[in-house]
Short mmCIF file of C-alpha atoms and ligand atoms in Angstrom, two decimals:
data_model
loop_
_atom_site.label_atom_id
_atom_site.label_comp_id
_atom_site.label_asym_id
_atom_site.label_seq_id
_atom_site.Cartn_x
_atom_site.Cartn_y
_atom_site.Cartn_z
CA MET K 1 -90.15 192.75 -121.43
CA PRO K 2 -92.79 190.83 -119.18
CA HIS K 3 -95.26 189.30 -120.62
CA PRO K 4 -99.14 191.60 -119.59
CA VAL K 5 -100.62 188.71 -118.61
CA VAL K 6 -97.99 187.59 -115.76
CA ARG K 7 -97.42 191.03 -114.26
CA VAL K 8 -101.03 191.26 -114.44
CA GLN K 9 -101.05 187.97 -112.12
CA GLU K 10 -97.83 189.01 -110.00
CA GLY K 11 -100.61 192.65 -109.00
CA VAL K 12 -102.82 190.25 -107.59
CA LEU K 13 -100.57 188.37 -105.94
CA ASP K 14 -98.87 191.82 -104.55
CA ALA K 15 -102.76 193.28 -103.67
CA ASN K 16 -103.55 190.15 -101.59
CA GLU K 17 -99.88 189.50 -99.74
CA THR K 18 -100.34 193.77 -98.76
CA ILE K 19 -103.90 193.25 -97.66
CA ALA K 20 -102.79 189.47 -95.65
CA ALA K 21 -99.81 191.74 -93.97
CA ALA K 22 -102.92 193.48 -92.24
CA ASN K 23 -104.60 190.23 -90.87
CA ARG K 24 -101.56 189.13 -89.97
CA THR K 25 -101.58 192.29 -87.69
CA ASP K 26 -105.41 192.34 -86.46
CA PHE K 27 -104.29 188.64 -85.71
CA ASP K 28 -101.93 189.21 -83.89
CA ARG K 29 -102.70 192.47 -81.93
CA ALA K 30 -105.58 189.81 -80.09
CA GLY K 31 -103.04 186.82 -79.54
CA VAL K 32 -104.81 184.92 -82.73
CA THR K 33 -103.43 182.29 -83.69
CA VAL K 34 -105.02 181.22 -87.41
CA ILE K 35 -104.50 177.76 -89.45
CA ASN K 36 -105.40 177.25 -93.39
CA LEU K 37 -107.12 174.07 -94.40
CA MET K 38 -106.99 172.85 -97.44
CA SER K 39 -108.05 169.94 -99.63
CA SER K 40 -109.41 169.02 -102.88
CA PRO K 41 -113.32 169.22 -102.19
CA GLY K 42 -114.69 165.77 -100.02
CA ALA K 43 -111.45 164.78 -98.11
CA GLY K 44 -112.97 165.93 -94.82
CA LYS K 45 -112.17 169.28 -93.58
CA THR K 46 -115.89 169.67 -91.73
CA THR K 47 -115.70 166.90 -90.52
CA LEU K 48 -112.16 166.34 -89.21
CA LEU K 49 -112.80 170.45 -87.65
CA GLU K 50 -116.66 168.48 -86.03
CA ARG K 51 -114.17 165.50 -84.47
CA VAL K 52 -111.61 167.35 -83.12
CA LEU K 53 -112.23 170.99 -82.31
CA PRO K 54 -114.85 169.62 -78.89
CA GLY K 55 -111.11 168.81 -78.22
CA VAL K 56 -109.09 171.35 -78.24
CA GLY K 57 -109.23 171.60 -74.41
CA GLY K 58 -107.67 175.53 -73.45
CA ALA K 59 -108.18 176.83 -77.01
CA ARG K 60 -110.62 178.76 -77.61
CA VAL K 61 -112.04 177.73 -80.84
CA GLY K 62 -113.39 180.70 -83.92
CA VAL K 63 -114.15 178.94 -87.88
CA LEU K 64 -114.14 180.88 -90.77
CA GLU K 65 -115.53 179.03 -93.24
CA GLY K 66 -115.45 179.08 -97.19
CA ASP K 67 -117.50 177.81 -99.87
CA VAL K 68 -118.39 178.79 -103.18
CA ARG K 69 -122.46 178.55 -101.60
CA THR K 70 -124.02 177.36 -99.44
CA ALA K 71 -124.07 177.78 -95.26
CA LEU K 72 -123.92 173.30 -94.86
CA ASP K 73 -120.46 173.32 -93.26
CA ALA K 74 -121.06 176.32 -91.39
CA ASP K 75 -124.53 175.10 -89.91
CA ARG K 76 -122.54 171.66 -88.60
CA ILE K 77 -119.52 174.04 -86.84
CA ALA K 78 -122.69 176.46 -85.26
CA ALA K 79 -123.70 172.73 -83.97
CA LEU K 80 -120.59 172.59 -81.63
CA HIS K 81 -121.98 175.93 -80.62
CA VAL K 82 -118.46 177.43 -81.90
CA PRO K 83 -118.43 180.81 -82.65
CA VAL K 84 -118.52 180.63 -87.39
CA ALA K 85 -118.58 183.02 -89.74
CA LEU K 86 -119.71 181.96 -93.43
CA VAL K 87 -117.41 183.32 -96.63
CA ASN K 88 -120.11 182.03 -100.09
CA THR K 89 -117.24 183.41 -103.05
CA ASP K 90 -120.54 183.10 -105.13
CA PRO K 91 -122.69 186.13 -104.49
CA GLY K 92 -120.15 188.84 -103.90
CA PHE K 93 -116.85 187.42 -105.29
CA GLY K 94 -117.04 185.60 -108.92
CA GLY K 95 -117.27 182.53 -107.30
CA GLU K 96 -113.82 182.04 -106.82
CA CYS K 97 -112.69 178.04 -105.88
CA HIS K 98 -110.29 180.21 -103.19
CA LEU K 99 -110.28 182.74 -100.30
CA ASP K 100 -107.96 184.90 -101.14
CA ALA K 101 -107.44 187.92 -97.70
CA SER K 102 -109.11 189.51 -98.61
CA MET K 103 -112.01 187.70 -98.56
CA VAL K 104 -110.69 186.13 -95.21
CA ARG K 105 -111.13 190.57 -94.06
CA SER K 106 -114.61 190.64 -94.71
CA ALA K 107 -115.54 188.58 -92.30
CA LEU K 108 -113.00 188.82 -89.32
CA HIS K 109 -115.94 191.68 -87.92
CA ASP K 110 -118.12 188.62 -88.53
CA LEU K 111 -115.57 187.13 -84.75
CA TYR K 112 -114.62 188.59 -81.81
CA LEU K 113 -111.02 187.88 -82.52
CA GLU K 114 -110.31 189.56 -78.77
CA ASP K 115 -112.91 186.47 -78.03
CA ILE K 116 -110.64 182.68 -79.27
CA ASP K 117 -106.88 181.77 -79.22
CA LEU K 118 -107.46 179.52 -82.20
CA LEU K 119 -108.93 180.46 -85.75
CA VAL K 120 -109.40 177.74 -88.01
CA ILE K 121 -110.00 178.92 -92.06
CA GLU K 122 -111.72 176.40 -94.21
CA ASN K 123 -110.44 177.09 -97.23
CA VAL K 124 -112.61 176.49 -100.58
CA GLY K 125 -111.67 172.94 -101.20
CA ASN K 126 -109.74 173.39 -104.85
CA LEU K 127 -106.14 171.20 -104.38
CA VAL K 128 -104.57 174.29 -106.89
CA CYS K 129 -105.53 178.13 -106.17
CA PRO K 130 -105.59 178.15 -102.37
CA ALA K 131 -102.55 177.21 -101.70
CA GLU K 132 -101.49 181.30 -104.41
CA PHE K 133 -103.12 182.83 -102.15
CA ARG K 134 -101.74 183.83 -97.71
CA VAL K 135 -104.51 184.73 -96.40
CA GLY K 136 -102.42 185.89 -92.91
CA GLU K 137 -101.79 182.33 -91.42
CA ASP K 138 -99.62 180.65 -88.65
CA ARG K 139 -100.18 177.75 -90.47
CA ARG K 140 -101.02 175.71 -93.46
CA ALA K 141 -101.89 172.35 -93.16
CA MET K 142 -103.91 170.13 -95.66
CA VAL K 143 -106.11 167.15 -95.67
CA PHE K 144 -105.70 164.48 -97.84
CA SER K 145 -107.97 161.42 -98.48
CA VAL K 146 -106.20 158.19 -99.68
CA THR K 147 -108.50 157.94 -102.31
CA GLU K 148 -106.97 160.44 -104.20
CA GLY K 149 -104.27 158.96 -105.19
CA GLU K 150 -101.05 158.68 -104.39
CA GLU K 151 -99.74 160.71 -106.89
CA LYS K 152 -101.06 163.20 -106.15
CA PRO K 153 -97.93 165.55 -104.48
CA LEU K 154 -96.22 165.09 -107.93
CA LYS K 155 -99.74 166.72 -110.13
CA TYR K 156 -99.91 169.32 -107.60
CA PRO K 157 -97.01 170.24 -105.76
CA LEU K 158 -97.62 173.67 -104.94
CA MET K 159 -100.68 172.57 -102.30
CA PHE K 160 -98.12 169.79 -100.83
CA ARG K 161 -95.20 171.92 -100.87
CA THR K 162 -96.59 175.03 -98.94
CA CYS K 163 -98.34 173.01 -96.06
CA ASP K 164 -96.68 172.89 -92.82
CA LEU K 165 -98.76 169.81 -92.38
CA VAL K 166 -100.54 166.60 -93.83
CA VAL K 167 -102.86 165.22 -92.02
CA VAL K 168 -104.12 162.06 -95.14
CA ASN K 169 -107.16 161.00 -93.26
CA LYS K 170 -109.89 158.96 -94.16
CA VAL K 171 -106.87 155.90 -93.27
CA ASP K 172 -110.35 153.45 -92.41
CA LEU K 173 -110.03 152.88 -96.48
CA LEU K 174 -107.41 151.59 -97.15
CA PRO K 175 -108.14 148.19 -96.59
CA HIS K 176 -110.79 148.07 -99.27
CA LEU K 177 -108.18 150.41 -101.47
CA ASP K 178 -105.36 149.85 -103.70
CA PHE K 179 -104.29 153.04 -101.53
CA ASP K 180 -99.59 152.02 -101.75
CA LEU K 181 -99.55 154.69 -98.70
CA ASP K 182 -95.25 154.09 -99.18
CA LEU K 183 -95.44 155.76 -102.57
CA PHE K 184 -97.51 158.45 -101.31
CA LEU K 185 -95.30 159.42 -98.22
CA GLU K 186 -92.44 159.08 -101.09
CA ASN K 187 -93.79 161.11 -103.28
CA LEU K 188 -94.96 163.39 -100.35
CA ASP K 189 -91.32 163.62 -99.10
CA ASN K 190 -89.65 164.45 -102.67
CA VAL K 191 -92.39 167.68 -102.96
CA ASN K 192 -92.29 168.45 -99.33
CA PRO K 193 -88.68 167.14 -97.48
CA GLY K 194 -89.56 166.50 -93.92
CA VAL K 195 -92.42 167.99 -94.05
CA GLN K 196 -94.50 166.48 -90.81
CA HIS K 197 -97.90 163.97 -91.86
CA MET K 198 -100.01 162.18 -89.89
CA LEU K 199 -102.82 159.13 -90.26
CA VAL K 200 -106.34 159.89 -89.26
CA SER K 201 -110.19 159.04 -89.74
CA ALA K 202 -112.15 161.63 -88.90
CA ARG K 203 -114.65 158.50 -89.41
CA THR K 204 -113.87 155.96 -86.34
CA GLY K 205 -111.13 158.49 -84.56
CA ALA K 206 -107.84 156.87 -85.07
CA GLY K 207 -105.16 159.56 -84.99
CA ILE K 208 -107.67 162.40 -84.13
CA ASP K 209 -105.40 163.52 -80.69
CA ASP K 210 -102.72 163.70 -82.52
CA PHE K 211 -104.85 166.35 -85.05
CA GLY K 212 -105.48 168.01 -82.03
CA ASP K 213 -101.80 168.29 -80.22
CA TRP K 214 -100.17 170.19 -83.50
CA LEU K 215 -103.09 172.58 -82.81
CA LYS K 216 -102.61 172.58 -78.67
CA ASP K 217 -99.35 173.13 -79.81
CA VAL K 218 -99.43 175.13 -82.37
CA THR K 219 -101.86 178.19 -80.26
CA PHE K 220 -99.94 177.61 -76.95
CA GLY K 221 -96.70 175.96 -77.50
CA ARG K 222 -92.90 175.88 -78.53
CA ASP K 223 -94.08 175.19 -82.62
CA ARG K 224 -95.03 179.12 -83.25
CA LYS K 225 -92.83 180.97 -80.79
CA ALA K 226 -90.34 179.08 -82.75
CA GLN K 227 -91.29 180.68 -85.98
CA LEU K 228 -91.39 184.32 -84.89
N1 GTP U 301 -115.07 156.76 -94.53
C1 GTP U 301 -114.34 158.25 -94.06
N2 GTP U 301 -115.17 158.98 -94.99
C2 GTP U 301 -115.30 160.37 -94.48
C3 GTP U 301 -113.39 160.53 -93.68
N3 GTP U 301 -113.95 161.35 -93.42
C4 GTP U 301 -115.01 162.08 -93.76
N4 GTP U 301 -115.91 161.32 -93.84
C5 GTP U 301 -116.47 161.62 -95.66
O1 GTP U 301 -116.10 162.22 -96.35
C6 GTP U 301 -117.14 162.47 -97.08
C7 GTP U 301 -116.46 164.13 -97.26
O2 GTP U 301 -116.93 164.58 -95.81
P1 GTP U 301 -116.71 166.27 -95.45
O3 GTP U 301 -116.02 166.37 -94.21
O4 GTP U 301 -117.36 166.95 -96.36
O5 GTP U 301 -115.62 167.10 -96.51
P2 GTP U 301 -115.14 168.24 -96.73
O6 GTP U 301 -113.59 168.47 -97.20
O7 GTP U 301 -115.18 169.30 -95.99
O8 GTP U 301 -115.29 168.49 -98.32
P3 GTP U 301 -115.86 170.02 -98.84
O9 GTP U 301 -116.10 171.72 -97.97
O10 GTP U 301 -116.95 170.22 -99.89
O11 GTP U 301 -114.37 170.46 -99.57
C8 GTP U 301 -118.75 162.59 -95.70
O12 GTP U 301 -119.50 162.26 -96.68
C9 GTP U 301 -117.83 162.57 -94.96
O13 GTP U 301 -118.65 160.89 -94.44
C10 GTP U 301 -113.52 159.46 -92.87
O14 GTP U 301 -111.79 159.66 -92.49
N5 GTP U 301 -113.63 158.39 -93.70
MG1 MG U 302 -115.99 171.46 -95.81
#
């Protein structure tokens, strides 16, 4: 007989899948491409968005910010005059360390989906839990900071295995670190063979155009159609 705890976990994930499918239906109806942007705390998700969003020409962008507490990141995005919705997991959702499909759904009424082409969901900073919950996204992108260590794909495989793109950030710091980029890429390839990656610095702007092009391709291009 299956262990009861495992069955509860399966039930939670089944319920999440149902709501994620409802989100997906709403996104499709409105013609919105959705990116689930994940990373450990402080890898640079918000800084990257501040850098890239002004240049995603032609795409009308909205952002859904997930944080345990505060509107700090949402305020940073709002300063770009980008429509933003905020989910704080602390007051209503028990301080969860991730966004699930129902949390995303609860915030969709704060965005006019018909008026946007691309919705970027900045998940709560965490390298484990966000990867367990689909929210109805088209693509998963994760930001990995070179300050985190080469072994992280091996230690946190689900996050690295389930993403479509790894943005390797803070490369401006490489001269000051003993980070072995080749070893990191080898570890990444072991858990997610052939996954796309790009080297960027949200601080200097290096590689930011590559990320912007990827967002545009997923929103308008061949990439999305290939998956449908
Ligand atoms: N040197 C350097 N610092 C960076 C870079 N990108 C982000 N930072 C810094 O890293 C810190 C965290 O950046 P955030 O963008 O807030 O990170 P985050 O992933 O959004 O953090 P949470 O939302 O709390 O998980 C800030 O001090 C940024 O200025 C980069 O490319 N190079
Ligand atoms: Mg952030």
